[in-house]
């Protein structure tokens, strides 16, 4: 497993980890420096003015960002603070121990360290002109991926507690003619719906106040296009993604001179940080990428960064799962589960994933009303336990995985009967249930210890090699019986920090156990949690027709290997369409294979075999090109191209009536010749693709395109393009990865 990025989540540290050099300073240097955080194609340029404040000169194309002004306008301060003359939306607001609500930060020094050939960390220290109050702006740049990660560390040595009321992770200013903002919103079963709008003067806020499962209604990620709506292959587009699973705020504040400040971080509404002297509050990381080649390059930058630094084992193939949730729900026993293993073996699944419903005895988990919190195997349903099931799966060459939801409790559980005070709740208010459950109060160390034990028991069960970590409700009554009255507003930040500690420990202690992040569908779509997981479950909506749109939205920020797409019978669509849609991500299956007619079982098995042998590595490790959007075209299309451009897979999905003509693949080597071959055809069917079997050069393919054999909704095609004409496929060895 790769080491996690150094620092990219909010946390409290002890002061010793910092150099402490800021203590000696607080005076503007005589020769204010220009600080440039440069990647292969972009640069963020800062300078300390002659007044000692830190200003931003620009973010984008490197050569654009220069200025001769010694003191740029106050509006372009890089990390603006509330009070003392600053009248716009602040990045930082602190109430000092004497009650002063203003902060006045001056540049002290900057220090850059190389953390490997591709990564450099720059720390810029600022200090209040009067108070012993220090802010370190941390900027980590990933050169080849054009990604800059920013977070902020705040500490002080005042005589008492400083209350932080605004504490953005990042707040850059942009300077363009127009700004077009794309957000990704939705709800359960309709995640990642895209909406683009032109920003006008004033503040536009995209946020979540849910505390937990916080991206249920909107992702903490956005695309910002300059001077016109975002295009796929041209124009300047900035991508932003906050690595935080709690409440967040992305505020876009445009002034009358057309400057746009993007304040991104934990949502200050209802949340505060009570910071004791000597402790360090570290904000979550904000990820930025800048592209001069439209939203397509923005995505490829994020994907390359994520595979290397943002998710667990990003260079490893994802297993094909067979899940039982759609097939059985809660209604199963040992015999039924074992009988599903044969199907897993028959279709070539790598892992069988036993979903919700396997636990609880006094309060059996037979539906969603009871059992959460009681993580003991239900002995009625599964008398020989989980390891027996794992062994049975293993006998068929299939690994075994299990579902948990360790942050939650049903009032009908042993856990709640014993510890009713462990649930998040507010005094004098009746408990408000959602899906009949409550959130556990992770700010309480006793609860943290309980959850750690649950994780150890589940991950430590012999035979368990995969875990799905679910989270099915958000917080509506943010109160803690553990925190004192004066610290209730810290609850949701403390919760998420504790959660990350538990997840980090899990990822480190169980490196061989794969893990899926899930939150009642896609309620946790962020790089804060994802870095501890191999993949995530994007939506409970598996109707492939809807899924084309959902996957399209996810594709902007997350690589295909991190997005689990399962073939199901939802929506009653043609099986081939369901397969073709799911194959453009991390493929899985969720159906009762015992009920499938033999011909369909065979079709499924050959789709899985094809995926593993010829498609998985290109989709999971290749560059994505979105060719035709389902929002704008009756026939959506995308292709993935391997890093050496020797292989590509083109997916075409007809989502409504209409003819869009030829699809032009992108990303190919123009000089090379590719053999065109339609794959995943039903047994005995011939391809209707004009050009099937032909060898064509890249330039012609990209100029003239291919006319897909799709005419009516739910028609689809998967087309392989293999360089050199011959089928230069990976060896059998590499298609049979040994999953941990
Ligand atoms: C919500 C998840 O999104 C589903 O896949 C399933 O695991 C259920 N929870 C189980 O309760």
XYZ file of C-alpha atoms and ligand atoms in Angstrom:
751
model
C 0.000 0.000 0.000
C 1.228 3.477 -0.826
C 1.759 5.956 1.997
C -1.065 8.428 2.327
C -0.463 11.999 1.351
C 1.354 13.682 4.139
C -1.334 15.880 5.569
C -4.729 16.498 4.099
C -7.372 16.306 6.766
C -8.299 18.504 9.644
C -6.616 17.500 12.860
C -5.273 18.878 16.078
C -1.526 18.483 16.518
C 0.761 19.304 19.384
C 2.856 22.431 18.852
C 6.139 20.516 18.896
C 5.628 19.344 15.325
C 6.098 22.885 14.068
C 9.418 24.640 13.971
C 8.263 27.404 16.269
C 10.312 29.872 14.281
C 7.328 32.158 13.808
C 7.627 33.048 17.492
C 10.672 35.130 16.789
C 9.145 37.174 14.036
C 6.099 39.172 13.045
C 7.933 41.851 11.156
C 7.708 42.382 7.405
C 10.925 41.462 5.602
C 12.849 44.213 3.868
C 12.735 42.511 0.483
C 9.228 41.053 0.114
C 9.543 37.833 -1.873
C 7.505 36.415 -4.727
C 6.429 32.880 -3.917
C 5.473 30.656 -6.818
C 3.813 27.263 -6.402
C 4.410 25.911 -9.887
C 3.251 22.684 -11.494
C 3.972 21.462 -15.023
C 1.453 23.828 -16.612
C 0.131 26.115 -13.873
C 1.312 28.401 -11.137
C -0.102 30.037 -8.059
C 1.844 33.229 -7.472
C 1.928 35.090 -4.151
C 3.878 38.013 -2.832
C 4.292 39.782 0.451
C 3.468 43.464 -0.006
C 5.491 46.290 1.497
C 2.858 46.358 4.267
C 3.741 42.781 5.245
C 0.420 41.278 4.097
C 0.426 38.271 1.775
C -1.209 38.897 -1.614
C -2.164 36.655 -4.502
C -0.980 37.678 -7.950
C -2.831 34.928 -9.772
C -3.548 31.250 -10.277
C -3.484 29.729 -13.735
C -1.075 29.898 -16.618
C 2.352 30.562 -15.105
C 3.393 33.436 -17.352
C 0.192 35.430 -16.634
C 0.980 35.813 -12.955
C 3.321 38.687 -12.482
C 2.971 42.131 -10.961
C 5.216 45.015 -10.259
C 2.997 46.503 -7.578
C 4.556 46.541 -4.141
C 1.200 46.638 -2.485
C -1.589 44.979 -4.487
C -5.193 45.927 -3.572
C -6.435 44.644 -0.216
C -9.108 42.581 -2.022
C -6.370 40.313 -3.346
C -5.060 39.324 0.096
C -4.470 35.561 -0.090
C -5.927 34.515 3.266
C -8.054 37.495 4.368
C -9.010 37.965 7.996
C -12.054 39.450 9.602
C -11.780 42.981 11.019
C -9.104 45.641 10.880
C -10.345 47.157 7.669
C -11.220 44.044 5.671
C -14.872 44.328 4.662
C -15.381 41.306 2.398
C -16.033 37.673 3.242
C -13.074 36.520 5.407
C -11.161 33.248 5.253
C -10.390 33.528 8.956
C -12.305 34.947 11.878
C -11.012 34.454 15.405
C -12.189 35.800 18.745
C -9.022 36.387 20.742
C -8.886 35.808 24.479
C -9.449 39.506 25.246
C -12.554 39.543 23.030
C -10.977 41.260 20.010
C -12.653 39.791 16.918
C -10.091 41.097 14.436
C -6.922 39.421 13.248
C -4.083 41.105 11.375
C -1.753 38.574 9.781
C 1.665 39.573 8.460
C 4.127 37.520 6.467
C 6.982 36.012 8.476
C 8.770 33.499 6.282
C 8.403 30.757 3.745
C 10.014 27.372 3.552
C 9.875 24.834 0.699
C 10.760 21.176 1.026
C 10.977 18.551 -1.687
C 9.025 15.422 -0.772
C 10.095 13.276 -3.717
C 10.652 14.084 -7.361
C 7.060 15.137 -7.993
C 5.983 16.743 -4.731
C 7.052 19.954 -3.005
C 5.587 21.333 0.202
C 5.700 25.076 0.797
C 4.849 26.414 4.259
C 4.216 30.133 4.571
C 4.158 31.445 8.108
C 2.013 34.409 9.093
C 1.666 36.030 12.522
C -0.741 38.525 13.994
C 0.838 41.986 14.376
C -0.068 42.034 18.077
C -1.222 38.672 19.411
C 0.867 35.477 19.648
C -1.458 33.987 17.026
C 0.048 32.081 14.093
C -1.254 30.798 10.787
C 0.750 28.544 8.482
C -0.471 28.266 4.911
C 0.575 24.879 3.541
C 0.714 24.322 -0.206
C 1.701 20.944 -1.567
C 2.207 20.823 -5.294
C 2.036 17.685 -7.411
C 3.987 18.726 -10.466
C 3.054 16.204 -13.142
C -0.630 16.097 -12.219
C -1.004 19.920 -12.074
C -2.615 19.594 -8.651
C -2.076 21.925 -5.696
C -3.330 20.896 -2.275
C -3.797 23.632 0.320
C -4.524 23.442 4.004
C -3.997 25.785 6.932
C -2.568 25.246 10.413
C -3.639 27.615 13.167
C -2.163 27.893 16.658
C -1.611 30.508 19.359
C -0.025 31.178 22.724
C -2.650 33.497 24.177
C -3.692 33.031 27.794
C -6.920 31.143 27.242
C -9.095 29.675 24.507
C -9.331 31.396 21.109
C -12.583 30.692 19.269
C -12.250 30.204 15.513
C -15.460 31.108 13.675
C -14.206 31.107 10.076
C -11.327 28.807 9.113
C -11.274 28.263 5.361
C -8.853 25.744 3.906
C -8.243 27.932 0.899
C -9.589 31.201 -0.482
C -7.934 32.096 -3.807
C -9.000 35.050 -5.933
C -9.614 34.751 -9.665
C -9.520 37.505 -12.197
C -11.458 36.815 -15.397
C -14.228 38.380 -17.478
C -16.847 35.757 -16.591
C -17.139 32.755 -14.284
C -19.267 29.682 -14.941
C -19.763 27.357 -12.017
C -20.713 23.681 -12.374
C -22.045 21.948 -9.281
C -22.911 18.289 -8.684
C -26.116 18.040 -6.663
C -28.905 15.537 -6.069
C -30.305 13.272 -3.412
C -30.535 9.569 -2.658
C -30.696 7.647 -5.978
C -29.999 10.725 -8.095
C -26.508 11.702 -7.094
C -24.083 13.852 -9.109
C -26.630 15.748 -11.201
C -24.827 18.500 -13.056
C -25.882 22.129 -13.262
C -23.860 24.992 -14.686
C -24.583 28.690 -14.124
C -22.952 32.025 -14.776
C -21.964 33.758 -11.561
C -22.982 37.350 -10.944
C -22.067 39.868 -8.251
C -22.695 38.703 -4.695
C -22.090 35.407 -2.938
C -23.120 32.037 -4.286
C -22.857 29.270 -1.681
C -22.709 25.528 -2.278
C -22.766 23.810 1.072
C -23.759 21.015 3.380
C -24.827 21.305 7.005
C -25.396 17.579 7.456
C -22.263 16.893 9.542
C -22.155 13.215 8.575
C -23.021 11.729 5.184
C -22.512 15.317 4.166
C -22.448 15.022 0.373
C -25.941 13.564 0.212
C -27.393 16.648 -1.473
C -24.276 18.063 -3.110
C -20.631 17.135 -3.578
C -17.841 19.289 -2.075
C -16.381 19.552 -5.580
C -16.944 21.974 -8.453
C -15.659 23.112 -11.828
C -15.140 26.801 -12.488
C -14.812 27.853 -16.091
C -13.416 31.233 -17.049
C -14.933 33.436 -19.756
C -17.637 31.043 -20.935
C -19.380 27.763 -20.124
C -17.025 24.836 -19.562
C -16.072 22.946 -22.683
C -14.606 19.488 -22.690
C -11.396 20.071 -24.617
C -10.661 23.778 -24.618
C -10.805 26.808 -22.373
C -9.557 27.455 -18.871
C -11.257 25.348 -16.221
C -10.361 25.183 -12.541
C -11.375 22.124 -10.565
C -11.826 22.280 -6.798
C -12.461 19.434 -4.382
C -12.520 19.651 -0.590
C -11.171 16.554 1.168
C -13.682 16.626 4.010
C -16.595 14.331 4.869
C -18.384 16.737 7.226
C -20.333 19.955 6.698
C -18.627 22.155 4.148
C -19.011 25.517 2.512
C -17.865 26.603 -0.935
C -18.603 30.327 -1.174
C -18.039 32.219 -4.440
C -17.866 35.927 -3.701
C -17.761 38.236 -6.729
C -17.019 41.925 -6.241
C -17.970 44.870 -8.413
C -14.607 44.756 -10.202
C -15.252 41.189 -11.305
C -12.798 39.521 -8.931
C -14.038 36.205 -7.669
C -12.925 34.779 -4.365
C -13.631 31.081 -3.726
C -13.723 30.444 0.029
C -13.583 26.685 0.591
C -13.543 24.757 3.832
C -15.506 23.371 6.766
C -18.910 25.061 7.018
C -18.563 27.822 9.621
C -22.327 27.909 10.047
C -23.103 26.309 13.417
C -19.563 25.027 13.874
C -16.668 26.595 15.762
C -13.264 25.529 16.973
C -12.293 26.234 20.570
C -8.528 26.313 20.318
C -6.429 25.985 23.431
C -2.924 27.487 23.558
C -0.272 25.147 22.202
C -2.641 23.054 20.089
C -2.737 23.226 16.323
C -5.923 23.141 14.314
C -5.298 21.824 10.841
C -8.037 22.410 8.275
C -8.973 19.794 5.701
C -7.135 19.991 2.400
C -8.552 21.742 -0.617
C -7.461 20.250 -3.920
C -7.072 22.505 -6.940
C -6.239 21.804 -10.517
C -6.021 24.216 -13.421
C -6.564 23.184 -17.013
C -6.136 25.127 -20.249
C -7.789 22.236 -22.095
C -11.272 22.267 -20.662
C -12.993 20.008 -18.163
C -11.491 16.921 -19.803
C -7.943 17.796 -18.742
C -9.250 18.834 -15.314
C -10.617 15.305 -14.880
C -7.478 13.598 -16.131
C -5.401 15.677 -13.687
C -7.591 14.612 -10.757
C -7.646 10.977 -11.913
C -3.871 10.751 -12.219
C -3.410 12.449 -8.854
C -5.999 10.196 -7.178
C -4.494 6.977 -8.503
C -1.084 7.997 -7.180
C -1.893 9.887 -4.008
C -5.636 10.063 -3.292
C -6.957 6.519 -2.866
C -5.704 3.219 -1.491
C -3.622 1.144 -3.858
C -4.605 3.232 -6.851
C -2.339 1.253 -9.169
C -3.994 -2.084 -8.338
C -6.979 -3.640 -10.170
C -10.334 -3.634 -8.398
C -12.054 -6.985 -7.835
C -15.290 -7.916 -9.580
C -17.841 -8.226 -6.776
C -21.030 -10.225 -6.508
C -23.221 -8.507 -3.921
C -26.380 -10.010 -2.419
C -28.206 -6.787 -1.486
C -30.503 -6.518 -4.517
C -30.915 -10.311 -4.608
C -31.929 -10.997 -0.999
C -32.084 -7.781 1.014
C -32.231 -8.789 4.703
C -33.956 -12.031 3.885
C -31.343 -14.808 3.821
C -29.844 -17.653 5.796
C -26.661 -19.683 5.571
C -28.039 -22.031 2.936
C -29.195 -19.186 0.719
C -25.860 -17.370 0.933
C -23.858 -20.509 0.222
C -26.104 -21.225 -2.759
C -25.181 -17.792 -4.159
C -21.479 -18.693 -4.102
C -21.976 -21.078 -6.997
C -23.234 -18.195 -9.100
C -20.251 -16.096 -8.032
C -17.965 -18.859 -9.225
C -19.945 -19.374 -12.433
C -19.645 -15.749 -13.539
C -16.014 -15.396 -12.423
C -16.560 -12.913 -9.572
C -13.465 -12.255 -7.460
C -15.293 -11.456 -4.212
C -18.717 -12.276 -2.757
C -19.963 -9.387 -0.614
C -22.489 -10.213 2.117
C -24.449 -7.019 2.723
C -26.614 -5.775 5.599
C -28.538 -8.223 7.822
C -25.941 -10.723 9.147
C -25.831 -9.578 12.791
C -27.904 -8.981 15.946
C -29.395 -11.690 18.163
C -31.579 -10.166 20.891
C -32.494 -7.559 18.253
C -31.972 -9.402 14.982
C -31.264 -7.303 11.937
C -34.135 -8.624 9.830
C -35.052 -5.174 8.572
C -33.760 -1.666 9.181
C -35.567 -1.224 12.525
C -33.159 -3.115 14.778
C -29.690 -4.463 15.386
C -27.292 -1.663 14.410
C -24.643 -1.564 17.118
C -24.801 -5.300 17.926
C -22.078 -6.610 15.651
C -22.340 -10.280 16.603
C -23.266 -12.829 13.956
C -26.938 -13.729 13.998
C -26.790 -17.362 15.011
C -30.238 -18.178 13.652
C -29.375 -17.042 10.174
C -25.700 -18.013 10.127
C -25.151 -20.727 12.757
C -21.600 -21.516 11.649
C -20.497 -17.888 11.501
C -18.699 -15.750 8.962
C -15.523 -17.795 8.719
C -17.572 -20.810 7.646
C -19.076 -18.735 4.846
C -15.641 -17.418 3.895
C -14.329 -20.982 3.708
C -17.260 -22.051 1.526
C -16.651 -19.132 -0.824
C -12.929 -19.933 -0.820
C -13.641 -23.520 -1.883
C -15.142 -22.031 -5.025
C -12.209 -19.724 -5.637
C -14.103 -16.640 -4.463
C -13.039 -14.271 -1.673
C -15.481 -13.172 1.008
C -16.515 -9.678 2.087
C -18.851 -8.213 4.669
C -20.914 -5.025 5.294
C -20.719 -2.826 8.385
C -22.140 0.508 9.510
C -20.059 1.068 12.626
C -20.944 4.730 13.300
C -24.638 4.006 13.835
C -27.072 2.569 16.370
C -30.720 1.513 16.320
C -32.639 2.345 19.514
C -33.716 -1.310 19.295
C -30.280 -2.756 20.091
C -28.309 -4.029 23.082
C -25.887 -1.173 22.520
C -28.508 1.543 22.882
C -30.115 -0.160 25.882
C -26.735 -0.106 27.599
C -25.464 3.277 26.381
C -28.345 5.578 25.359
C -26.051 8.554 25.990
C -23.675 7.410 23.218
C -26.044 8.631 20.496
C -25.852 12.170 19.126
C -28.801 14.000 20.708
C -29.888 17.298 22.220
C -31.348 17.895 25.689
C -35.146 18.273 25.965
C -35.731 17.190 22.366
C -37.355 13.904 21.387
C -34.903 11.717 19.439
C -35.309 12.191 15.714
C -34.726 8.932 13.854
C -33.744 8.568 10.244
C -33.913 5.074 8.711
C -34.799 4.170 12.321
C -31.274 4.928 13.504
C -29.059 7.454 15.268
C -25.444 8.561 14.819
C -22.991 7.513 17.509
C -21.164 10.392 19.186
C -17.610 9.943 17.952
C -16.400 12.950 19.956
C -16.643 10.629 22.992
C -13.439 8.556 23.488
C -15.451 5.614 24.860
C -17.471 5.521 21.638
C -14.292 5.774 19.567
C -12.921 2.796 21.451
C -16.115 0.830 20.803
C -15.987 1.567 17.061
C -12.298 0.650 16.900
C -13.148 -2.671 18.528
C -15.957 -3.327 16.025
C -13.558 -2.585 13.170
C -10.975 -4.942 14.663
C -13.507 -7.722 15.141
C -14.866 -7.466 11.608
C -11.574 -6.882 9.776
C -9.901 -9.492 11.957
C -12.455 -12.241 11.202
C -10.531 -15.055 9.510
C -11.492 -15.233 5.858
C -12.830 -11.692 5.542
C -10.892 -9.963 2.752
C -13.245 -7.135 1.823
C -15.358 -4.724 3.898
C -18.105 -2.328 2.787
C -18.331 0.589 5.274
C -21.795 2.160 5.099
C -23.294 5.266 6.729
C -27.002 5.811 6.267
C -27.992 8.963 8.077
C -26.919 12.538 8.616
C -27.094 14.594 11.796
C -30.195 16.641 12.569
C -29.742 17.198 16.319
C -26.046 18.054 16.756
C -25.579 17.608 20.476
C -23.222 15.554 22.638
C -23.688 14.270 26.172
C -19.895 14.048 26.353
C -18.807 17.557 25.318
C -19.272 20.360 27.854
C -21.932 23.025 27.110
C -19.332 25.511 25.858
C -17.934 23.071 23.274
C -21.104 21.737 21.656
C -20.324 23.672 18.470
C -17.135 21.593 18.020
C -19.087 18.324 17.858
C -19.284 17.722 14.114
C -15.665 18.671 13.503
C -14.536 16.418 16.378
C -16.742 13.637 14.957
C -15.095 13.704 11.549
C -11.586 13.976 12.973
C -12.223 10.926 15.151
C -13.725 9.099 12.173
C -10.592 9.752 10.101
C -8.404 8.499 12.942
C -10.372 5.261 13.023
C -10.321 4.907 9.242
C -6.582 5.675 9.074
C -5.897 3.038 11.716
C -8.043 0.559 9.791
C -6.220 1.197 6.515
C -2.826 0.830 8.197
C -3.623 -2.177 10.355
C -5.420 -4.179 7.646
C -3.508 -3.416 4.435
C -4.589 -6.702 2.887
C -8.312 -6.155 3.400
C -9.940 -4.192 0.591
C -12.541 -1.622 1.567
C -15.501 0.093 -0.107
C -16.772 3.446 1.102
C -20.563 3.714 1.016
C -23.082 6.103 2.458
C -26.640 5.158 1.594
C -25.522 5.434 -2.003
C -23.151 8.335 -2.569
C -23.379 10.355 0.644
C -19.617 10.386 1.154
C -18.099 11.352 -2.164
C -14.946 13.133 -1.042
C -11.211 12.603 -0.916
C -11.168 13.063 2.874
C -12.539 9.554 3.489
C -11.750 8.008 0.110
C -8.030 7.995 0.778
C -8.577 5.162 3.267
C -10.635 3.114 0.782
C -10.124 1.335 -2.520
C -13.441 2.382 -4.028
C -16.858 3.826 -3.275
C -20.472 3.015 -3.899
C -21.859 5.948 -5.897
C -25.616 5.374 -5.778
C -28.342 2.910 -4.864
C -29.837 3.691 -8.240
C -28.508 0.928 -10.479
C -30.972 1.386 -13.339
C -28.405 1.635 -16.150
C -30.324 4.353 -17.959
C -30.112 6.624 -14.906
C -26.690 5.361 -14.132
C -25.259 6.794 -17.383
C -25.975 10.261 -15.929
C -24.814 9.445 -12.385
C -21.539 7.959 -13.596
C -21.073 10.928 -15.920
C -21.222 13.294 -12.925
C -18.831 11.207 -10.810
C -16.366 11.018 -13.683
C -15.454 14.698 -13.299
C -13.570 14.140 -10.023
C -13.081 10.427 -9.403
C -11.206 7.828 -11.463
C -13.265 4.916 -12.775
C -11.488 2.406 -10.537
C -12.886 4.215 -7.479
C -16.519 4.099 -8.625
C -18.314 0.737 -8.215
C -20.797 0.070 -10.980
C -22.910 -3.048 -10.643
C -24.958 -4.910 -13.208
C -28.494 -5.342 -11.860
C -31.997 -5.873 -13.249
C -33.133 -2.473 -11.991
C -35.305 -0.709 -14.545
C -35.683 -3.973 -16.486
C -33.265 -2.844 -19.163
C -31.588 -5.206 -21.630
C -28.835 -7.185 -19.880
C -26.275 -6.082 -22.481
C -27.039 -2.415 -21.787
C -26.648 -2.987 -18.022
C -23.319 -4.746 -18.643
C -21.980 -2.102 -21.017
C -22.823 0.708 -18.594
C -21.281 -1.043 -15.571
C -18.125 -1.959 -17.486
C -17.072 1.673 -17.719
C -16.287 1.654 -13.973
C -15.241 -0.857 -11.297
C -17.490 -3.714 -12.391
C -19.689 -5.737 -10.048
C -22.918 -7.706 -10.168
C -25.911 -7.568 -7.846
C -28.543 -10.107 -8.879
C -29.961 -13.419 -7.780
C -28.011 -15.583 -10.177
C -30.006 -18.655 -9.085
C -32.972 -17.212 -10.941
C -31.150 -16.255 -14.106
C -31.886 -18.314 -17.258
C -28.759 -20.281 -18.310
C -28.303 -18.204 -21.465
C -28.211 -14.990 -19.436
C -25.858 -16.514 -16.872
C -23.546 -17.403 -19.727
C -23.827 -13.920 -21.185
C -22.951 -12.437 -17.799
C -19.987 -14.768 -17.386
C -18.579 -13.822 -20.759
C -19.038 -10.103 -19.999
C -17.099 -10.510 -16.732
C -14.376 -12.502 -18.504
C -14.110 -9.873 -21.243
C -13.941 -7.102 -18.661
C -11.182 -8.787 -16.697
C -9.122 -9.718 -19.722
C -9.485 -6.771 -22.078
C -11.210 -3.831 -20.442
C -10.477 -3.491 -16.735
C -6.914 -2.207 -16.957
C -7.727 0.388 -19.641
C -10.798 1.694 -17.782
C -9.160 1.684 -14.373
C -5.736 3.046 -15.318
C -6.390 4.865 -18.575
C -7.172 8.473 -19.420
C -10.834 9.343 -19.716
C -12.215 11.388 -22.608
C -15.863 12.391 -22.335
C -17.021 12.547 -25.943
C -20.757 13.192 -25.908
C -22.730 14.196 -22.838
C -26.037 12.433 -22.068
C -27.277 15.865 -20.944
C -26.905 17.235 -24.474
C -27.086 14.227 -26.785
C -29.444 11.288 -27.298
C -26.389 9.056 -27.531
C -23.718 9.477 -24.858
C -20.123 8.402 -25.477
C -16.802 8.228 -23.663
C -13.488 6.524 -24.191
C -10.580 5.432 -22.024
C -7.079 5.306 -23.468
C -4.141 3.423 -21.949
C -1.137 5.512 -20.877
C 0.939 4.349 -23.871
C -2.055 4.937 -26.210
C -1.795 1.379 -27.504
C -5.346 0.470 -26.447
C -8.625 2.293 -26.044
C -12.170 1.306 -25.140
C -15.055 3.342 -26.483
C -18.468 3.154 -24.765
C -21.635 4.373 -26.464
C -25.037 4.554 -24.731
C -28.284 5.592 -26.421
C -30.324 7.355 -23.699
C -33.199 8.670 -25.809
C -34.494 8.712 -29.382
C -32.404 10.601 -31.906
C -29.399 10.264 -34.170
C -26.125 11.968 -33.326
C -24.104 10.602 -36.218
C -20.550 9.383 -35.786
C -18.668 9.330 -32.490
C -15.118 10.642 -32.651
C -12.791 8.969 -30.155
C -10.082 11.099 -28.576
C -6.707 10.573 -26.988
C -5.422 8.144 -29.654
C -1.989 8.258 -31.217
C -2.735 9.999 -34.551
C 0.130 8.211 -36.325
C -0.716 4.730 -35.093
C -3.022 2.204 -36.700
C -5.745 0.656 -34.594
C -7.885 -2.405 -35.162
C -11.543 -1.622 -34.501
C -13.539 -4.368 -32.832
C -16.954 -4.294 -31.220
C -17.005 -6.505 -28.125
C -19.562 -7.801 -25.645
C -21.913 -8.943 -28.365
C -24.604 -11.421 -27.306
C -23.734 -15.026 -28.255
C -24.171 -15.605 -31.981
C -24.794 -11.935 -32.813
C -22.769 -10.159 -35.485
C -21.581 -6.622 -35.023
C -23.614 -3.956 -36.810
C -20.767 -1.487 -36.475
C -19.608 -0.212 -39.856
C -15.847 -0.609 -39.720
C -15.854 -3.541 -37.319
C -12.664 -5.548 -37.837
C -10.987 -2.821 -39.915
C -7.596 -1.312 -39.193
C -7.675 2.500 -39.236
C -5.181 5.158 -38.315
C -5.651 7.290 -35.224
C -5.980 10.525 -37.135
C -8.811 9.167 -39.280
C -10.602 7.648 -36.326
C -10.427 10.921 -34.400
C -11.456 12.993 -37.445
C -14.209 10.876 -39.016
C -15.262 8.782 -36.057
C -17.308 5.600 -36.022
C -21.007 5.314 -36.536
C -22.259 3.426 -33.488
C -24.857 0.694 -33.972
C -27.247 2.429 -31.563
C -30.697 3.511 -32.695
C -33.146 3.328 -29.807
C -32.933 3.970 -26.053
C -30.871 1.316 -24.236
C -28.898 0.336 -27.325
C -25.213 0.371 -26.492
C -21.817 -0.593 -27.838
C -18.374 -1.316 -26.444
C -15.673 -0.854 -29.064
C -12.032 -1.776 -28.593
C -9.285 0.012 -30.472
C -6.008 -1.883 -30.374
C -2.820 -0.446 -31.817
C -0.896 -2.298 -34.444
C -3.847 -4.253 -35.702
C -2.932 -7.312 -33.705
C -4.683 -7.909 -30.419
C -1.875 -6.771 -28.120
C -3.754 -7.799 -25.024
C -2.265 -8.199 -21.575
C -1.005 -11.648 -20.720
C -3.257 -14.085 -18.905
C -1.070 -13.636 -15.871
C -1.786 -9.926 -15.547
C -5.541 -10.442 -15.972
C -5.552 -12.748 -12.970
C -4.419 -10.374 -10.256
C -4.045 -11.842 -6.825
C -6.320 -9.745 -4.652
C -5.113 -9.214 -1.143
C -27.307 1.510 1.694
C -26.331 1.075 0.642
O -26.175 2.082 -0.317
C -26.830 -0.212 0.011
O -25.951 -0.611 -1.003
C -26.958 -1.282 1.062
O -25.694 -1.611 1.560
C -27.874 -0.806 2.179
N -27.453 0.474 2.687
C -27.905 -1.802 3.310
O -28.625 -1.354 4.370
